[in-house]
XYZ file of C-alpha atoms in Angstrom:
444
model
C -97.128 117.033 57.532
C -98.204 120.439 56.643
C -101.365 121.146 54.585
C -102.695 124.465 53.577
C -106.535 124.693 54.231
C -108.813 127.450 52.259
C -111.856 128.271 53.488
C -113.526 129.268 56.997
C -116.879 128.092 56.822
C -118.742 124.790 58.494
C -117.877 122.758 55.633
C -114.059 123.401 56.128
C -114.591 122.798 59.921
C -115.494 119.575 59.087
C -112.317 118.829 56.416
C -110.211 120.550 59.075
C -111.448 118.263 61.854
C -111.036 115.091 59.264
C -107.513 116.214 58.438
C -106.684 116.369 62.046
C -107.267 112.557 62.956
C -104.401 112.210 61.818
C -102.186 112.797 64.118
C -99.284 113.655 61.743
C -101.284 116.888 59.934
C -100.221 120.444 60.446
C -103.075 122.753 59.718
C -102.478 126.368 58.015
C -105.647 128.229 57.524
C -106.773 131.051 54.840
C -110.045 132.407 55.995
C -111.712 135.930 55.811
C -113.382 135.307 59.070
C -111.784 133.785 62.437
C -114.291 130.319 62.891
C -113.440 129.535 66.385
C -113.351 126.007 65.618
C -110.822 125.914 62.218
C -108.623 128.636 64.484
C -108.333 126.007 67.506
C -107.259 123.415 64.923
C -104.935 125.368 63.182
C -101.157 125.858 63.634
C -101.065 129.279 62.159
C -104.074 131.590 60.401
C -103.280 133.994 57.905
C -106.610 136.182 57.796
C -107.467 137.128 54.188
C -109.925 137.082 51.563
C -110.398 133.631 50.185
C -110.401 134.609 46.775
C -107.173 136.730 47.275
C -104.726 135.225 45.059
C -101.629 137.217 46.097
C -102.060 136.378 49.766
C -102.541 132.895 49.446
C -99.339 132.675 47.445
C -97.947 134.644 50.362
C -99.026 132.605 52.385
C -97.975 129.332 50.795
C -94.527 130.424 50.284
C -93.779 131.019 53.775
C -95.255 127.641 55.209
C -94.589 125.482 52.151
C -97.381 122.922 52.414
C -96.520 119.090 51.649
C -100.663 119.482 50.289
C -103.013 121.951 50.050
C -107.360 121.655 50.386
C -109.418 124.114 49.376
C -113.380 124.488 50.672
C -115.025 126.785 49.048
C -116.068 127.239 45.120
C -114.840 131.122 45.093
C -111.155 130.664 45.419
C -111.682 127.751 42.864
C -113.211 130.438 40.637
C -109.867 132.944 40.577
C -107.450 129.847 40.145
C -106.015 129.005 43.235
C -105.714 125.495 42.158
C -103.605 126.577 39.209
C -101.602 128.794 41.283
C -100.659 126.512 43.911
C -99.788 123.791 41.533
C -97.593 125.854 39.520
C -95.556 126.064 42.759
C -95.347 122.726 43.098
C -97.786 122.244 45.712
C -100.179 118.950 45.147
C -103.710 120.686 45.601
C -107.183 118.928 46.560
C -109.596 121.276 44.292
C -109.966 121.542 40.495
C -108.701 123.938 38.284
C -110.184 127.133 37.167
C -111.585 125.461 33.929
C -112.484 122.676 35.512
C -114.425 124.020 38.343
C -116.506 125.959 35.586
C -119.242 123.228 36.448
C -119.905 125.231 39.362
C -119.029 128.394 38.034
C -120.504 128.909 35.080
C -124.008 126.719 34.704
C -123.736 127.335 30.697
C -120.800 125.575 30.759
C -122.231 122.897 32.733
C -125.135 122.615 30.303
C -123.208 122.887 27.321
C -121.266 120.012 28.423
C -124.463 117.869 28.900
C -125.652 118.805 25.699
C -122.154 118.162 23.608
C -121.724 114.587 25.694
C -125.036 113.650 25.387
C -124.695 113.124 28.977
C -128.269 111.852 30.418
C -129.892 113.473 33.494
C -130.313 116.582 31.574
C -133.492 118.973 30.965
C -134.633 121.746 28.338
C -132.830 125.238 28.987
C -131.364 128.122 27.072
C -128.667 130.496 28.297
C -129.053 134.659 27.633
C -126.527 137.035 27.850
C -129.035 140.145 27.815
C -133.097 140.059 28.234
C -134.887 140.406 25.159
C -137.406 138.753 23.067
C -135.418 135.657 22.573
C -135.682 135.435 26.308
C -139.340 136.318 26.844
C -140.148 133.984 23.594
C -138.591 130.988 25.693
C -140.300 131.389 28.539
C -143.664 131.574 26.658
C -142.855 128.552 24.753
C -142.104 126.284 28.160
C -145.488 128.255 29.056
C -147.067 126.653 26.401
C -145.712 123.198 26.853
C -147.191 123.437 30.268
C -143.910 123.789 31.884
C -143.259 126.295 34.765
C -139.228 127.652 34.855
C -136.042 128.140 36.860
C -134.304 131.732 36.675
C -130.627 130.965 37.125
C -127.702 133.720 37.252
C -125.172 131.819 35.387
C -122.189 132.899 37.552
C -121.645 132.073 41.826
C -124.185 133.842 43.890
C -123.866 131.670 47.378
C -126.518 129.514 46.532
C -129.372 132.338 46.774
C -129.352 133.765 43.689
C -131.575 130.773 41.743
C -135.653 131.464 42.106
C -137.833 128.988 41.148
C -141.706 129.354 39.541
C -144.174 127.876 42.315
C -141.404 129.036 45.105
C -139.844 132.080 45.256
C -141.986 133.517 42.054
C -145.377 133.074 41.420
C -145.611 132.975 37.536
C -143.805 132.715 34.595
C -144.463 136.215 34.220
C -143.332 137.294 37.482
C -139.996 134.944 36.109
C -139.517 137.411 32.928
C -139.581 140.424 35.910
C -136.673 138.763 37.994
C -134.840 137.566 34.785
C -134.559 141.481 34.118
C -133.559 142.267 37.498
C -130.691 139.877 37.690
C -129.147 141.901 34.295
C -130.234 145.316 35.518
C -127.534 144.388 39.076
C -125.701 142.350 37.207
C -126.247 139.550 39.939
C -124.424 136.065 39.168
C -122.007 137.929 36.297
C -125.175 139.332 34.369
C -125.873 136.070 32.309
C -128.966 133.792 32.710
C -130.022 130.129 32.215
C -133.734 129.516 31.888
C -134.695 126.353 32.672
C -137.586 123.811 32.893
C -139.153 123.106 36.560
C -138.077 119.410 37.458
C -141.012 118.047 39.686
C -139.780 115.819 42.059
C -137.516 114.807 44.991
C -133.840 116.548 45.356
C -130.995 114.598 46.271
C -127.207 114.763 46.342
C -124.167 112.380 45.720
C -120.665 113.099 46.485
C -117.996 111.776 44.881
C -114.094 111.983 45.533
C -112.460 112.250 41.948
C -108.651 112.253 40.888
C -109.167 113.247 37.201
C -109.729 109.770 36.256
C -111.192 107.813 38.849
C -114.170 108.622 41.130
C -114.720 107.429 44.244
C -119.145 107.501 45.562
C -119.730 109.085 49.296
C -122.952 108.198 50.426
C -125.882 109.688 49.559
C -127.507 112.805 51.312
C -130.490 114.893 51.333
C -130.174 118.499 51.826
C -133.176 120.688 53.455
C -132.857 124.405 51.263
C -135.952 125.686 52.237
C -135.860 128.557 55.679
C -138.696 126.742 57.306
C -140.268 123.947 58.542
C -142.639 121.380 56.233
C -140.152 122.744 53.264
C -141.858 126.194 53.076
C -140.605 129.628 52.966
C -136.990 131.242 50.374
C -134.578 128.862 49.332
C -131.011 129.027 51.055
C -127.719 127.416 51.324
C -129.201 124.419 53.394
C -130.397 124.204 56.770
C -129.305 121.034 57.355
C -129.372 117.076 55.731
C -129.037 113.592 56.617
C -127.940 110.288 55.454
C -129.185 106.847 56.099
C -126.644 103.399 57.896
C -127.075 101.586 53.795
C -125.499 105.215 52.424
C -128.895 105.082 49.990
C -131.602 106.966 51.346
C -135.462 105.859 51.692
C -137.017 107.062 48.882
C -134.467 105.981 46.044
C -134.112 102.514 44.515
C -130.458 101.178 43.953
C -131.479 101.336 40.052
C -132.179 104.941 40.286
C -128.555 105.336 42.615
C -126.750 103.733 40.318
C -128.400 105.980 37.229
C -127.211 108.948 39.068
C -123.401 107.601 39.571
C -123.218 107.041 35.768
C -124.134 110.656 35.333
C -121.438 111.590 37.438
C -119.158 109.306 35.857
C -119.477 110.651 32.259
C -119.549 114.123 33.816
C -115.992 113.521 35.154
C -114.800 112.034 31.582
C -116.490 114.625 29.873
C -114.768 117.427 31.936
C -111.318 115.775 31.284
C -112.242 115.829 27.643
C -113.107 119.318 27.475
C -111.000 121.464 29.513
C -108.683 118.690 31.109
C -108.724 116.584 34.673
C -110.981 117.098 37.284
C -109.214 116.582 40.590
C -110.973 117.051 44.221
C -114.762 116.782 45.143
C -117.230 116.594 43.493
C -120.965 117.028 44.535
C -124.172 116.727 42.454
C -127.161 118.309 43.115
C -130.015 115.869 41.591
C -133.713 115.934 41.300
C -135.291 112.061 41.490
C -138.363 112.772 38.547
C -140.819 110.579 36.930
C -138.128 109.991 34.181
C -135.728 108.905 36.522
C -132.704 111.066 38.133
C -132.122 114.515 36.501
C -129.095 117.051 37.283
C -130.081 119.947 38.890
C -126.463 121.518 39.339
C -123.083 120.518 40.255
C -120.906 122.064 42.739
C -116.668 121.852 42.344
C -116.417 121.394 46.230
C -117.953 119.381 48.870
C -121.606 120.403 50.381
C -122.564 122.723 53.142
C -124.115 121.093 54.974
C -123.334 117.644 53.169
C -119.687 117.774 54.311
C -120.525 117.547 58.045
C -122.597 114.470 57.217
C -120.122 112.404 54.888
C -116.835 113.096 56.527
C -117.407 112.307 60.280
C -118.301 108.745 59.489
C -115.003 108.627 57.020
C -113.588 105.072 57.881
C -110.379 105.868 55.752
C -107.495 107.818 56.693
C -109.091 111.536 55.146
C -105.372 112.437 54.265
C -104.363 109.536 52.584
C -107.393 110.070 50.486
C -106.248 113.537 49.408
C -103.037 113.072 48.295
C -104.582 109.936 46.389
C -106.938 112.487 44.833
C -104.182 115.145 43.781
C -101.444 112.367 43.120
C -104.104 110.670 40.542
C -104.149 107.176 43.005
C -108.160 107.059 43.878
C -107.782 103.511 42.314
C -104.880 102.362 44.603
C -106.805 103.419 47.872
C -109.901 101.402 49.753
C -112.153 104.211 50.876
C -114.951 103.213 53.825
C -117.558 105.124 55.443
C -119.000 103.838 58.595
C -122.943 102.027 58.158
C -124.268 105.097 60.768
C -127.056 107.620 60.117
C -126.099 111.294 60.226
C -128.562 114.055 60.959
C -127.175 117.832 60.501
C -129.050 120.463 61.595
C -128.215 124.495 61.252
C -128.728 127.374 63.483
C -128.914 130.770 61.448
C -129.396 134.562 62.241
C -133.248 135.822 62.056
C -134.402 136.747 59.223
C -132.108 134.567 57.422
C -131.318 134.548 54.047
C -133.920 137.417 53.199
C -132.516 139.899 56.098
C -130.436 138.298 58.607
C -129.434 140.147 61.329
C -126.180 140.963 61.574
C -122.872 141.373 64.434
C -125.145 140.314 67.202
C -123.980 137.838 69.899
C -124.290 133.837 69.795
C -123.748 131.895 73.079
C -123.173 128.285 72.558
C -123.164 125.786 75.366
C -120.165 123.738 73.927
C -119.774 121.183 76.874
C -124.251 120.261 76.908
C -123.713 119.904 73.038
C -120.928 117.366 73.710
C -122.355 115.576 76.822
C -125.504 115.044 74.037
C -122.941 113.092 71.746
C -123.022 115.962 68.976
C -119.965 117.149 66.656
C -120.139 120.964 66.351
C -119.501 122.489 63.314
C -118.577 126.585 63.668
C -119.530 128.758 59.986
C -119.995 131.836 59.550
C -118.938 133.351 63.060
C -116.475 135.615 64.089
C -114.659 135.598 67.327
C -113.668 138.931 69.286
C -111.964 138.908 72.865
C -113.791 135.280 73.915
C -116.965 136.364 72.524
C -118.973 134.803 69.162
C -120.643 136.763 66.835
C -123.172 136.120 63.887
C -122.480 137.706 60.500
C -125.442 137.768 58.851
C -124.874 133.810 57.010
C -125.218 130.480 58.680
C -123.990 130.532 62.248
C -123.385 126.726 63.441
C -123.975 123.282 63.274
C -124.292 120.155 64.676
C -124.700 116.494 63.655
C -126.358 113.363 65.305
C -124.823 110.169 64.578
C -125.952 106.910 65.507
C -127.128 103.255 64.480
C -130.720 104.429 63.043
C -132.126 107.877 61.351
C -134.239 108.334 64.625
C -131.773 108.332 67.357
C -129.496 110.449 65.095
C -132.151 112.895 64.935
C -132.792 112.635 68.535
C -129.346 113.794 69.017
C -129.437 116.652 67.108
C -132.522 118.098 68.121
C -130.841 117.581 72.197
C -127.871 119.641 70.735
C -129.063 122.461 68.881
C -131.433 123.403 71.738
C -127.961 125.006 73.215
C -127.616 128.625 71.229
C -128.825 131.039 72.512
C -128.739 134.389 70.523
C -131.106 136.064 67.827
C -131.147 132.379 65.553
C -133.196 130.084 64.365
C -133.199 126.606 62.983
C -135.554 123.739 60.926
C -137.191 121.381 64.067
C -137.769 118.409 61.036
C -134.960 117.890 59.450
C -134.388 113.911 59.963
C -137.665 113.588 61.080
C -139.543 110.460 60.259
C -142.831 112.271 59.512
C -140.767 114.408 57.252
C -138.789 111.030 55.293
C -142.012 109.987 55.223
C -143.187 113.032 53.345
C -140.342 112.287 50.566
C -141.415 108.594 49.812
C -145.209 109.252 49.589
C -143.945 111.604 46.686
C -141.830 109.385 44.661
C -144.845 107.279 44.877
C -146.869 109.566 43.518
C -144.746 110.567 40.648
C -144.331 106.931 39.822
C -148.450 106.728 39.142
């Protein structure tokens, strides 16, 4: 069985190690960057961009793939979805105009807005700064609001700064709002949003363009540093909890946030036509109940490594019931375990990492501490690793409770040794803690 996998980051690690249970899969790899662990698992690597459209043709002619996967949002973004189907390959990953709610966050608004689709907040999108744009941001001023500065196009998940965070003032907002036109960062167009004040969470779901299928829920850690403090980046780790809920959120409040997705999904098919592959939403658990932050058209980094390693169901036979348009036909498990994942990035990570120096990992004391090892953004040259300036590794804890999972992943990520750091909390009681005494508080 040969499937074509995109993508050489930790989150395909993980879909390349859950394709390769089964003992049947053939793995062919497209990745800019030789991950030690997707290489080791992979039949054959063809070394290219991931948004390089002619190459993976080229390379999907000459293996012919029974199915194809693809990890990241970027080569959603150029089509690949729509090229590999029009060769007659079944593909796990939406379309281009599908995947727009990841790639373009007016879309994704829009789309609330049209639907009526709840979970939404106040925003307005801007294609060049002006007084329209200044006049908004004074007006959420005035309602007491503080705002969110969002490039409307991909920017890896560091391109969004946030009033309170990142930015002091809605002032110092209007300053970055002209920046991110002047270089043109995210495609040059803006979404201005309210502040949501609460609790983030995110929920999965695997969706055939009809029917969606809940993963358990997840909370991802963006913030560099410990006790949630310093720059927002792609996630330094996450966990998940044995009842797939987590502690701070009420089944009614769960289930709220699955009807979202739901009418999402419907709403998508009823705009630009089926959704088919993963789907992951990025939600903010407020006073008023669950709100949508964002939605990605892939699975999470570092969600993935959470969800899929306690996959009960055969991972393959769930992707060719997503891209065959079967979700309905399939019973899809996930084991009753808590995960805890925790990163290891370069210094100075994500303001300015440093870059091409060495990373020695102890693979054999990670194992003998009953970790899974996730490889990301590394490169590999003559037996040696290498950091590239973007998350390095992972690993994940998995056991009966949160605090032995955590336990495990603390044991395990004590074995890099290089120029990296990584969040000591994440999973932490004292930190879970943290996120109920919150909820509580907005609920007063």
């Amino acid at each position: 069985m040969k499937v074509l996998l995109i993508g050489g980051g930790a989150r395909e690690h993980a879909i390349a190690m859950a394709l390769k249970k089964n003992e049947l899969v053939e793995l062919y790899t497209l990745m800019k960057n030789k991950n030690p662990g997707i290489y080791a698992l992979s039949e054959e690597v063809s070394f290219n961009s991931e948004t390089d459209v002619p190459a993976i043709k080229e390379f999907a002619e000459k293996i012919k793939p029974e199915i194809a996967v693809i990890g990241p949002e970027s080569p959603l973004g150029v089509g690949a979805s729509d090229l590999l189907e029009e060769m007659g390959i079944l593909t796990v990953g939406p379309k281009k105009l599908p995947a727009q709610i990841e790639t373009s966050k007016e879309f994704m608004r829009n789309l609330f807005k049209k639907y009526e689709i709840d979970g939404s907040l106040k925003y307005a999108a801007f294609n060049d700064y002006g007084t329209e744009l200044e006049g908004f941001i004074d007006e959420m001023t005035s309602l007491g609001k503080d705002v969110v500065v969002k490039p409307a196009g991909l920017t890896g998940g560091k391109g969004v700064k946030v009033v309170g965070e990142q930015l002091k003032d809605n002032e110092e907002a209007k300053i970055y709002a002209k920046e991110v036109f002047d270089k043109s960062i995210g495609g040059g167009k803006i979404i201005i949003e309210e502040k949501l004040v609460g609790v983030e969470f995110t929920l999965h779901g695997f969706v055939d363009g009809e029917n969606i299928v809940f993963m358990p829920a997840v909370q991802d850690h963006p913030h560099s540093y410990n006790n949630d403090e310093g720059p927002i980046t792609g996630g330094m780790g996450s966990y998940s909890c044995p009842n797939h809920g987590l502690p701070f959120l009420s089944e009614e409040m769960l289930d709220k946030a699955e009807k979202i997705m739901e009418k999402t999904v419907n709403s998508i098919n009823l705009e630009v036509g089926p959704y088919k592959g993963f789907l992951y939403g990025q939600f903010m658990l407020t006073a008023d109940g669950p709100k949508i932050i964002e939605y990605n058209a892939r699975f999470g980094d570092p969600e993935a490594m959470n969800l899929l390693p306690i996959l009960k169901t055969d991972f393959l036979n769930v992707c060719f019931a997503i891209a065959e348009g079967k979700l309905d036909k399939l019973n899809i498990e996930f084991e009753n375990k808590a995960t805890v994942c925790k990163y290891v990035v370069p210094n100075g990570y994500p303001i300015d990492p440093v870059r091409n120096k060495e990373l020695a990992v102890d693979e054999k004391a990670i194992e003998d501490a009953n970790a899974i090892l996730f490889y990301a953004s590394i490169n590999e040259e003559n037996g040696k690793l290498y950091i590239t300036g973007s998350r390095s590794a992972a690993v994940v804890g998995i056991s009966e409770n949160i605090e032995e999972a955590e336990k495990i992943a603390q044991k395990a990520i004590e074995n890099f040794k290089g120029e990296v750091y990584y969040r000591r909390d994440i999973g932490t009681l004292d930190l879970i803690k943290k996120r109920v005494e919150r909820v509580k508080k907005l609920a007063k």
